């Protein structure tokens, strides 16, 4: 049995340098090969049944009329505009929610703020709201029958049925994701490391960058991936606030619905496959980040170990 | 202090508000927003191009028509909530009535402003059956046979499906010398044969066509013709019943908004253009029945003859029909609360 | 402020009124958090309650507790709970397999997990109905045995399972990844078999994340509309979910009636989320 124990710094990421040691440990802490393969089999079967097959259907329908029709559908100007708008909306909503997520998690877990259970619940609340209702709330605020609509109209400002409204609805729907990932993580980590850094004279920013960020990065990354995927795919809330003006406020999911309702199934599913691929790209980016980071971390540990003996 | 600062920062970040797309200042080019219902994109795309040409010829001005499509009710709600439509072209008059009543952006008597109840082109309710009509479905009364499964959408969530329901009701009413009880019984039996009530008309088409469920799909004639052409001419037939309802998708200028945009004139011209021979020909191409007498004479023969009743004749207008049949606790709900038991 | 207030800070509240921490930036982040929540959550959601209040108490009861509405809540809650539990079991398994084992196609499997987020719900609904209808790839397997999936509550559960899966996997995965392996090694040294180690050591550490994931999956499922309408069949009283009732109220321009049902559902899932938060915190305290 191996007695190799990871240095404290490597607790939250497993450098490849330690993988060999880990593998020997598997005999004691891992499952038998049979159990492992059964578990993998069940998990893969489940994923295949619930996720793989629907994805297959999307591509099958998209390619039903041939590859040519597929690419023709993807070159449509309105579709490309919808794609750009979706990326823009995600590009605004995700960073804002990242800032919010980090700041909420910081205030709640490190500040030991009073009533923090209430704050956590509030940050979760958007998840409890049906997307259509989420959209409706913004109509009740900015619509002509809403609280601020008439005032805004009198001042020649339009929010409802503009890209602004689409962004707002998307922020609302995806607001909890980053905070959700970070709060438990940072709570578990406590404050000792940061306090030590501050005591040693680190500035707030230094402490955040050198201590907090490395500790939370995987949770943060997951949060971003989730937030981004949901931001790009959101349909219900956006459909209420966008006004669906073609080539102006239709996001990709809205455009897909419109195509579908026009019996243009090929184009609808081609556009869907585009969204699915965007999700895969996000995931690939995450994997690359993780891998390059692991490599850097491994090098660092190796250097340290070489210095020490 | 810091809180205030962050609030200020936040509002700044969120404050990228867009100014209203006022076009009054632009002398050269004018933009109209046409808020329409679901499957009319191709139709209006063609009509818009034709109108832009015509308008340029007449006034020398360029006109761009932006389009918005969605479920008729959802689109009307958007207009009520302030979507700045210059014209609305929806699936049923009830939705425009609601804009008049709640949004107050167009007059209550909007339907009298243009010919034929402000309906430039109409349709009717027809049946789609499987190729060769294996169940021998010829008329409405075949739909209540116990061996027939009927596909139609939920009239509570789909405007288009309300026409289907009223078509069945009107048929039974006429057949039974105006007996409401008989009509109600007929409709209840019909909906007992419906295995899936999709939320929208497109959903029920998919259920019928792609899932292979049901023997007959009730649909607007133009949508029936379009879907058969797009989804499988060799797999389906269209059956026209002995009598049907005249489906009237009306149009109106959203006057308050158009005035604000300074587009009243061009908006009105746009809607009037829908009645011209050129536009009626385009509509006929997209399977809508023209309403102009000359276009009727020209294209009438390409549509099967079917005696049609209107919603005003049999139901006393949309407001009444909506309240009696589709409001919460209305006849449609009653049918289901008894069917469940 | 609230009964859920942690006891520790209550006792020390006297010395520092709101914040007690040597760490910088707490006031700034707190201010930002509060402002963000105020503008983007509290004010928008308050519109629902204000609009519902227009109905008056009796009007609210009538809209929110009609037999139709009650049947719809039951269906929505039942199918959402089932889906959340199924996801709890299989999501945990998937997360475990993805973090602990190495096999070919692992990155693809990992990427697949986010699919339900990325696909617009309507597309998911259509794709699932295509598969689970009687003439679909999967539906055809069950149809001969008299089991119908699409257009039954079973179909609704399938759709809700689909949309909720990522919540569980993505909640559990990071925790599983950072779980120090040494504990398991110690447990093994002390003679625990693998199953005991899992039940006594790993599962308690995962519980907070698992509870979070399952409750999120539930909350998301109960409000879901886009994908369910395609597969549910929408038969009043039988397969009519609560969000569909909201849509049919909206179709009658009955905003207040729609918000009344929305408020009931909001409270329902808020209760679930908050109690999940409490369970989580208790589990975390026990594990610490």
Short mmCIF file of N, CA and C in Angstrom, two decimals, chain A residues 5-134:
data_model
loop_
_atom_site.label_atom_id
_atom_site.label_comp_id
_atom_site.label_asym_id
_atom_site.label_seq_id
_atom_site.Cartn_x
_atom_site.Cartn_y
_atom_site.Cartn_z
N UNK A 5 1.51 10.86 0.16
CA UNK A 5 0.42 11.78 0.43
C UNK A 5 0.72 13.09 -0.29
N UNK A 6 -0.29 13.59 -0.94
CA UNK A 6 -0.09 14.80 -1.73
C UNK A 6 0.30 15.95 -0.81
N UNK A 7 1.21 16.82 -1.27
CA UNK A 7 1.51 18.02 -0.49
C UNK A 7 0.25 18.86 -0.38
N UNK A 8 0.12 19.63 0.69
CA UNK A 8 -1.12 20.37 0.95
C UNK A 8 -1.56 21.21 -0.23
N UNK A 9 -0.61 21.76 -0.93
CA UNK A 9 -0.96 22.68 -2.02
C UNK A 9 -1.72 21.97 -3.12
N UNK A 10 -1.55 20.66 -3.21
CA UNK A 10 -2.14 19.94 -4.34
C UNK A 10 -3.49 19.34 -3.99
N UNK A 11 -4.01 19.70 -2.85
CA UNK A 11 -5.25 19.07 -2.41
C UNK A 11 -6.37 19.18 -3.43
N UNK A 12 -6.44 20.34 -4.07
CA UNK A 12 -7.62 20.59 -4.89
C UNK A 12 -7.38 20.36 -6.36
N UNK A 13 -6.39 19.64 -6.68
CA UNK A 13 -6.17 19.31 -8.09
C UNK A 13 -5.16 18.19 -8.06
N UNK A 14 -5.30 17.24 -8.94
CA UNK A 14 -4.40 16.12 -8.84
C UNK A 14 -3.38 16.21 -9.95
N UNK A 15 -2.15 16.54 -9.62
CA UNK A 15 -1.13 16.66 -10.66
C UNK A 15 -0.81 15.29 -11.21
N UNK A 16 -0.53 15.23 -12.53
CA UNK A 16 -0.23 13.95 -13.14
C UNK A 16 0.96 13.28 -12.48
N UNK A 17 1.85 14.08 -11.90
CA UNK A 17 3.01 13.51 -11.23
C UNK A 17 2.61 12.53 -10.14
N UNK A 18 1.43 12.73 -9.60
CA UNK A 18 1.01 11.87 -8.50
C UNK A 18 0.13 10.72 -8.98
N UNK A 19 -0.14 10.75 -10.27
CA UNK A 19 -1.08 9.75 -10.77
C UNK A 19 -0.57 8.35 -10.56
N UNK A 20 0.75 8.17 -10.71
CA UNK A 20 1.32 6.83 -10.56
C UNK A 20 1.07 6.34 -9.14
N UNK A 21 1.33 7.23 -8.19
CA UNK A 21 1.12 6.87 -6.79
C UNK A 21 -0.35 6.54 -6.57
N UNK A 22 -1.21 7.36 -7.16
CA UNK A 22 -2.63 7.16 -7.01
C UNK A 22 -3.05 5.80 -7.52
N UNK A 23 -2.43 5.43 -8.65
CA UNK A 23 -2.84 4.17 -9.25
C UNK A 23 -2.51 2.98 -8.35
N UNK A 24 -1.39 3.05 -7.66
CA UNK A 24 -1.08 1.94 -6.75
C UNK A 24 -2.05 1.94 -5.58
N UNK A 25 -2.53 3.12 -5.24
CA UNK A 25 -3.45 3.20 -4.12
C UNK A 25 -4.79 2.57 -4.47
N UNK A 26 -5.07 2.52 -5.76
CA UNK A 26 -6.36 2.05 -6.20
C UNK A 26 -6.70 0.65 -5.66
N UNK A 27 -5.68 -0.16 -5.53
CA UNK A 27 -5.92 -1.51 -5.05
C UNK A 27 -6.70 -1.49 -3.74
N UNK A 28 -6.36 -0.53 -2.87
CA UNK A 28 -7.03 -0.50 -1.58
C UNK A 28 -8.27 0.37 -1.60
N UNK A 29 -8.22 1.45 -2.38
CA UNK A 29 -9.33 2.39 -2.30
C UNK A 29 -10.19 2.39 -3.55
N UNK A 30 -9.92 1.50 -4.48
CA UNK A 30 -10.73 1.47 -5.69
C UNK A 30 -11.62 0.25 -5.69
N UNK A 31 -12.45 0.15 -6.75
CA UNK A 31 -13.35 -0.98 -6.83
C UNK A 31 -12.67 -2.09 -7.64
N UNK A 32 -13.21 -3.26 -7.57
CA UNK A 32 -12.69 -4.32 -8.41
C UNK A 32 -13.02 -4.00 -9.85
N UNK A 33 -12.25 -4.59 -10.76
CA UNK A 33 -12.42 -4.28 -12.18
C UNK A 33 -13.85 -4.54 -12.63
N UNK A 34 -14.42 -5.62 -12.14
CA UNK A 34 -15.78 -5.96 -12.57
C UNK A 34 -16.76 -4.89 -12.12
N UNK A 35 -16.68 -4.54 -10.83
CA UNK A 35 -17.59 -3.52 -10.31
C UNK A 35 -17.41 -2.23 -11.11
N UNK A 36 -16.15 -1.91 -11.41
CA UNK A 36 -15.88 -0.68 -12.13
C UNK A 36 -16.57 -0.69 -13.49
N UNK A 37 -16.42 -1.81 -14.19
CA UNK A 37 -17.00 -1.85 -15.53
C UNK A 37 -18.52 -1.88 -15.49
N UNK A 38 -19.07 -2.50 -14.46
CA UNK A 38 -20.53 -2.48 -14.34
C UNK A 38 -21.01 -1.04 -14.13
N UNK A 39 -20.33 -0.34 -13.22
CA UNK A 39 -20.72 1.05 -12.95
C UNK A 39 -20.59 1.91 -14.20
N UNK A 40 -19.45 1.77 -14.86
CA UNK A 40 -19.26 2.54 -16.10
C UNK A 40 -20.35 2.20 -17.10
N UNK A 41 -20.66 0.90 -17.19
CA UNK A 41 -21.68 0.46 -18.14
C UNK A 41 -23.03 1.09 -17.85
N UNK A 42 -23.42 1.06 -16.58
CA UNK A 42 -24.72 1.64 -16.24
C UNK A 42 -24.73 3.14 -16.54
N UNK A 43 -23.67 3.82 -16.11
CA UNK A 43 -23.62 5.27 -16.30
C UNK A 43 -23.68 5.62 -17.78
N UNK A 44 -22.91 4.89 -18.58
CA UNK A 44 -22.90 5.20 -20.01
C UNK A 44 -24.24 4.87 -20.64
N UNK A 45 -24.84 3.77 -20.22
CA UNK A 45 -26.15 3.41 -20.77
C UNK A 45 -27.16 4.51 -20.46
N UNK A 46 -27.10 5.00 -19.24
CA UNK A 46 -28.01 6.06 -18.83
C UNK A 46 -27.80 7.32 -19.67
N UNK A 47 -26.53 7.71 -19.78
CA UNK A 47 -26.21 8.90 -20.57
C UNK A 47 -26.64 8.71 -22.02
N UNK A 48 -26.41 7.52 -22.52
CA UNK A 48 -26.74 7.26 -23.91
C UNK A 48 -28.25 7.36 -24.13
N UNK A 49 -28.97 6.73 -23.22
CA UNK A 49 -30.42 6.67 -23.36
C UNK A 49 -31.06 8.07 -23.25
N UNK A 50 -30.61 8.83 -22.26
CA UNK A 50 -31.28 10.09 -22.01
C UNK A 50 -30.66 11.27 -22.75
N UNK A 51 -29.37 11.19 -23.05
CA UNK A 51 -28.73 12.33 -23.68
C UNK A 51 -28.20 12.02 -25.08
N UNK A 52 -27.60 10.87 -25.22
CA UNK A 52 -27.00 10.54 -26.51
C UNK A 52 -28.04 10.39 -27.61
N UNK A 53 -29.09 9.65 -27.31
CA UNK A 53 -30.12 9.43 -28.33
C UNK A 53 -30.82 10.72 -28.76
N UNK A 54 -31.23 11.57 -27.81
CA UNK A 54 -31.83 12.83 -28.27
C UNK A 54 -30.89 13.64 -29.16
N UNK A 55 -29.61 13.63 -28.79
CA UNK A 55 -28.65 14.35 -29.61
C UNK A 55 -28.57 13.74 -31.00
N UNK A 56 -28.60 12.41 -31.02
CA UNK A 56 -28.58 11.70 -32.28
C UNK A 56 -29.78 12.11 -33.14
N UNK A 57 -30.95 12.21 -32.50
CA UNK A 57 -32.15 12.61 -33.22
C UNK A 57 -31.97 13.99 -33.84
N UNK A 58 -31.36 14.90 -33.05
CA UNK A 58 -31.15 16.26 -33.56
C UNK A 58 -30.33 16.23 -34.84
N UNK A 59 -29.21 15.49 -34.81
CA UNK A 59 -28.36 15.47 -35.99
C UNK A 59 -29.01 14.70 -37.13
N UNK A 60 -29.72 13.64 -36.79
CA UNK A 60 -30.39 12.86 -37.82
C UNK A 60 -31.39 13.72 -38.58
N UNK A 61 -32.21 14.46 -37.82
CA UNK A 61 -33.21 15.31 -38.46
C UNK A 61 -32.53 16.43 -39.26
N UNK A 62 -31.42 16.94 -38.71
CA UNK A 62 -30.73 18.04 -39.39
C UNK A 62 -30.15 17.58 -40.72
N UNK A 63 -29.71 16.32 -40.76
CA UNK A 63 -29.03 15.84 -41.96
C UNK A 63 -29.95 15.02 -42.86
N UNK A 64 -31.23 14.98 -42.52
CA UNK A 64 -32.18 14.15 -43.25
C UNK A 64 -32.18 14.45 -44.75
N UNK A 65 -32.09 15.74 -45.07
CA UNK A 65 -32.15 16.11 -46.48
C UNK A 65 -30.76 16.30 -47.07
N UNK A 66 -29.76 15.70 -46.43
CA UNK A 66 -28.42 15.75 -46.98
C UNK A 66 -27.56 16.84 -46.38
N UNK A 67 -26.25 16.66 -46.57
CA UNK A 67 -25.29 17.59 -45.99
C UNK A 67 -25.42 18.97 -46.63
N UNK A 68 -25.73 18.98 -47.92
CA UNK A 68 -25.87 20.26 -48.63
C UNK A 68 -26.94 21.12 -48.01
N UNK A 69 -28.12 20.51 -47.79
CA UNK A 69 -29.23 21.25 -47.21
C UNK A 69 -28.87 21.74 -45.81
N UNK A 70 -28.11 20.91 -45.09
CA UNK A 70 -27.69 21.26 -43.74
C UNK A 70 -26.87 22.55 -43.76
N UNK A 71 -25.89 22.60 -44.64
CA UNK A 71 -25.03 23.78 -44.63
C UNK A 71 -25.72 25.00 -45.23
N UNK A 72 -26.61 24.75 -46.20
CA UNK A 72 -27.39 25.87 -46.72
C UNK A 72 -28.20 26.50 -45.60
N UNK A 73 -28.81 25.64 -44.78
CA UNK A 73 -29.62 26.14 -43.67
C UNK A 73 -28.77 26.97 -42.71
N UNK A 74 -27.54 26.53 -42.49
CA UNK A 74 -26.68 27.24 -41.54
C UNK A 74 -26.16 28.55 -42.08
N UNK A 75 -26.25 28.75 -43.40
CA UNK A 75 -25.72 29.99 -43.96
C UNK A 75 -26.76 31.10 -44.00
N UNK A 76 -27.97 30.79 -43.59
CA UNK A 76 -29.05 31.76 -43.64
C UNK A 76 -28.70 33.01 -42.82
N UNK A 77 -28.96 34.18 -43.38
CA UNK A 77 -28.54 35.42 -42.73
C UNK A 77 -29.23 35.62 -41.38
N UNK A 78 -30.52 35.31 -41.32
CA UNK A 78 -31.24 35.50 -40.06
C UNK A 78 -30.72 34.55 -38.98
N UNK A 79 -30.37 33.35 -39.40
CA UNK A 79 -29.83 32.39 -38.44
C UNK A 79 -28.49 32.88 -37.91
N UNK A 80 -27.67 33.40 -38.79
CA UNK A 80 -26.36 33.89 -38.35
C UNK A 80 -26.52 35.07 -37.41
N UNK A 81 -27.49 35.91 -37.72
CA UNK A 81 -27.74 37.03 -36.81
C UNK A 81 -28.18 36.53 -35.44
N UNK A 82 -29.06 35.53 -35.46
CA UNK A 82 -29.53 34.97 -34.19
C UNK A 82 -28.37 34.37 -33.40
N UNK A 83 -27.45 33.73 -34.12
CA UNK A 83 -26.28 33.14 -33.46
C UNK A 83 -25.42 34.23 -32.82
N UNK A 84 -25.19 35.30 -33.59
CA UNK A 84 -24.38 36.40 -33.04
C UNK A 84 -25.05 36.99 -31.80
N UNK A 85 -26.36 37.16 -31.89
CA UNK A 85 -27.07 37.74 -30.75
C UNK A 85 -26.96 36.84 -29.51
N UNK A 86 -27.11 35.54 -29.74
CA UNK A 86 -27.00 34.59 -28.62
C UNK A 86 -25.63 34.68 -27.96
N UNK A 87 -24.58 34.77 -28.80
CA UNK A 87 -23.23 34.87 -28.25
C UNK A 87 -23.06 36.18 -27.50
N UNK A 88 -23.62 37.26 -28.05
CA UNK A 88 -23.53 38.56 -27.39
C UNK A 88 -24.21 38.53 -26.03
N UNK A 89 -25.42 37.96 -26.01
CA UNK A 89 -26.18 37.93 -24.77
C UNK A 89 -25.44 37.11 -23.71
N UNK A 90 -24.93 35.94 -24.12
CA UNK A 90 -24.17 35.13 -23.17
C UNK A 90 -22.91 35.87 -22.75
N UNK A 91 -22.32 36.59 -23.69
CA UNK A 91 -21.08 37.32 -23.41
C UNK A 91 -21.28 38.43 -22.40
N UNK A 92 -22.48 38.96 -22.29
CA UNK A 92 -22.75 39.98 -21.27
C UNK A 92 -23.22 39.33 -19.98
N UNK A 93 -24.15 38.38 -20.11
CA UNK A 93 -24.78 37.81 -18.92
C UNK A 93 -23.80 36.99 -18.09
N UNK A 94 -22.97 36.19 -18.75
CA UNK A 94 -22.09 35.29 -17.99
C UNK A 94 -21.07 36.07 -17.15
N UNK A 95 -20.30 37.02 -17.73
CA UNK A 95 -19.35 37.76 -16.89
C UNK A 95 -20.02 38.47 -15.71
N UNK A 96 -21.18 39.08 -15.96
CA UNK A 96 -21.86 39.76 -14.86
C UNK A 96 -22.22 38.77 -13.75
N UNK A 97 -22.70 37.61 -14.14
CA UNK A 97 -23.07 36.63 -13.13
C UNK A 97 -21.85 36.01 -12.46
N UNK A 98 -20.71 36.01 -13.15
CA UNK A 98 -19.48 35.54 -12.51
C UNK A 98 -19.09 36.52 -11.41
N UNK A 99 -19.11 37.80 -11.76
CA UNK A 99 -18.77 38.82 -10.76
C UNK A 99 -19.74 38.72 -9.58
N UNK A 100 -21.02 38.58 -9.92
CA UNK A 100 -22.00 38.45 -8.84
C UNK A 100 -21.74 37.21 -8.00
N UNK A 101 -21.48 36.09 -8.67
CA UNK A 101 -21.30 34.82 -7.96
C UNK A 101 -20.13 34.90 -7.00
N UNK A 102 -19.01 35.45 -7.48
CA UNK A 102 -17.83 35.54 -6.62
C UNK A 102 -18.11 36.49 -5.46
N UNK A 103 -18.73 37.60 -5.79
CA UNK A 103 -18.93 38.58 -4.73
C UNK A 103 -19.95 38.09 -3.71
N UNK A 104 -20.99 37.41 -4.17
CA UNK A 104 -21.97 36.88 -3.22
C UNK A 104 -21.33 35.80 -2.35
N UNK A 105 -20.56 34.92 -2.97
CA UNK A 105 -19.93 33.85 -2.21
C UNK A 105 -18.95 34.43 -1.20
N UNK A 106 -18.24 35.46 -1.61
CA UNK A 106 -17.27 36.10 -0.72
C UNK A 106 -17.98 36.70 0.49
N UNK A 107 -18.98 37.51 0.19
CA UNK A 107 -19.69 38.19 1.28
C UNK A 107 -20.34 37.17 2.22
N UNK A 108 -20.89 36.13 1.65
CA UNK A 108 -21.64 35.18 2.47
C UNK A 108 -20.72 34.28 3.29
N UNK A 109 -19.65 33.78 2.65
CA UNK A 109 -18.85 32.79 3.36
C UNK A 109 -17.68 33.40 4.13
N UNK A 110 -17.08 34.45 3.60
CA UNK A 110 -15.90 35.00 4.28
C UNK A 110 -16.29 36.15 5.20
N UNK A 111 -17.38 36.80 4.88
CA UNK A 111 -17.76 37.95 5.68
C UNK A 111 -18.61 37.57 6.87
N UNK A 112 -19.10 36.35 6.87
CA UNK A 112 -19.99 35.90 7.94
C UNK A 112 -21.10 36.91 8.17
N UNK A 113 -21.72 37.29 7.07
CA UNK A 113 -22.76 38.30 7.12
C UNK A 113 -23.99 37.75 7.84
N UNK A 114 -24.65 38.62 8.56
CA UNK A 114 -25.88 38.18 9.21
C UNK A 114 -26.95 37.88 8.17
N UNK A 115 -27.77 36.94 8.48
CA UNK A 115 -28.87 36.61 7.59
C UNK A 115 -28.39 35.99 6.29
N UNK A 116 -27.28 35.28 6.37
CA UNK A 116 -26.75 34.81 5.09
C UNK A 116 -27.59 33.69 4.50
N UNK A 117 -28.37 32.99 5.34
CA UNK A 117 -29.25 31.97 4.79
C UNK A 117 -30.27 32.60 3.84
N UNK A 118 -30.70 33.79 4.22
CA UNK A 118 -31.66 34.50 3.39
C UNK A 118 -31.03 34.89 2.05
N UNK A 119 -29.78 35.34 2.12
CA UNK A 119 -29.09 35.73 0.88
C UNK A 119 -28.94 34.52 -0.04
N UNK A 120 -28.56 33.39 0.54
CA UNK A 120 -28.39 32.18 -0.27
C UNK A 120 -29.72 31.82 -0.94
N UNK A 121 -30.78 31.88 -0.15
CA UNK A 121 -32.09 31.53 -0.70
C UNK A 121 -32.49 32.49 -1.82
N UNK A 122 -32.20 33.77 -1.63
CA UNK A 122 -32.54 34.77 -2.65
C UNK A 122 -31.78 34.51 -3.95
N UNK A 123 -30.51 34.15 -3.79
CA UNK A 123 -29.70 33.90 -4.98
C UNK A 123 -30.18 32.66 -5.72
N UNK A 124 -30.83 31.76 -4.99
CA UNK A 124 -31.35 30.54 -5.63
C UNK A 124 -32.71 30.74 -6.28
N UNK A 125 -33.39 31.76 -5.83
CA UNK A 125 -34.80 31.92 -6.20
C UNK A 125 -35.08 31.86 -7.71
N UNK A 126 -34.24 32.48 -8.55
CA UNK A 126 -34.55 32.41 -9.98
C UNK A 126 -34.72 31.00 -10.50
N UNK A 127 -34.06 30.04 -9.85
CA UNK A 127 -34.21 28.66 -10.31
C UNK A 127 -35.60 28.13 -10.02
N UNK A 128 -36.27 28.72 -9.04
CA UNK A 128 -37.58 28.23 -8.65
C UNK A 128 -38.68 28.86 -9.49
N UNK A 129 -38.30 29.73 -10.41
CA UNK A 129 -39.31 30.44 -11.19
C UNK A 129 -39.39 29.84 -12.57
N UNK A 130 -40.59 29.50 -12.97
CA UNK A 130 -40.81 29.01 -14.33
C UNK A 130 -40.30 30.04 -15.33
N UNK A 131 -39.54 29.61 -16.35
CA UNK A 131 -38.93 30.59 -17.25
C UNK A 131 -39.94 31.57 -17.85
N UNK A 132 -41.11 31.08 -18.23
CA UNK A 132 -42.10 31.97 -18.82
C UNK A 132 -42.48 33.07 -17.83
N UNK A 133 -42.63 32.67 -16.56
CA UNK A 133 -42.95 33.63 -15.52
C UNK A 133 -41.80 34.61 -15.31
N UNK A 134 -40.58 34.10 -15.41
CA UNK A 134 -39.42 34.98 -15.28
C UNK A 134 -39.51 36.09 -16.32
#
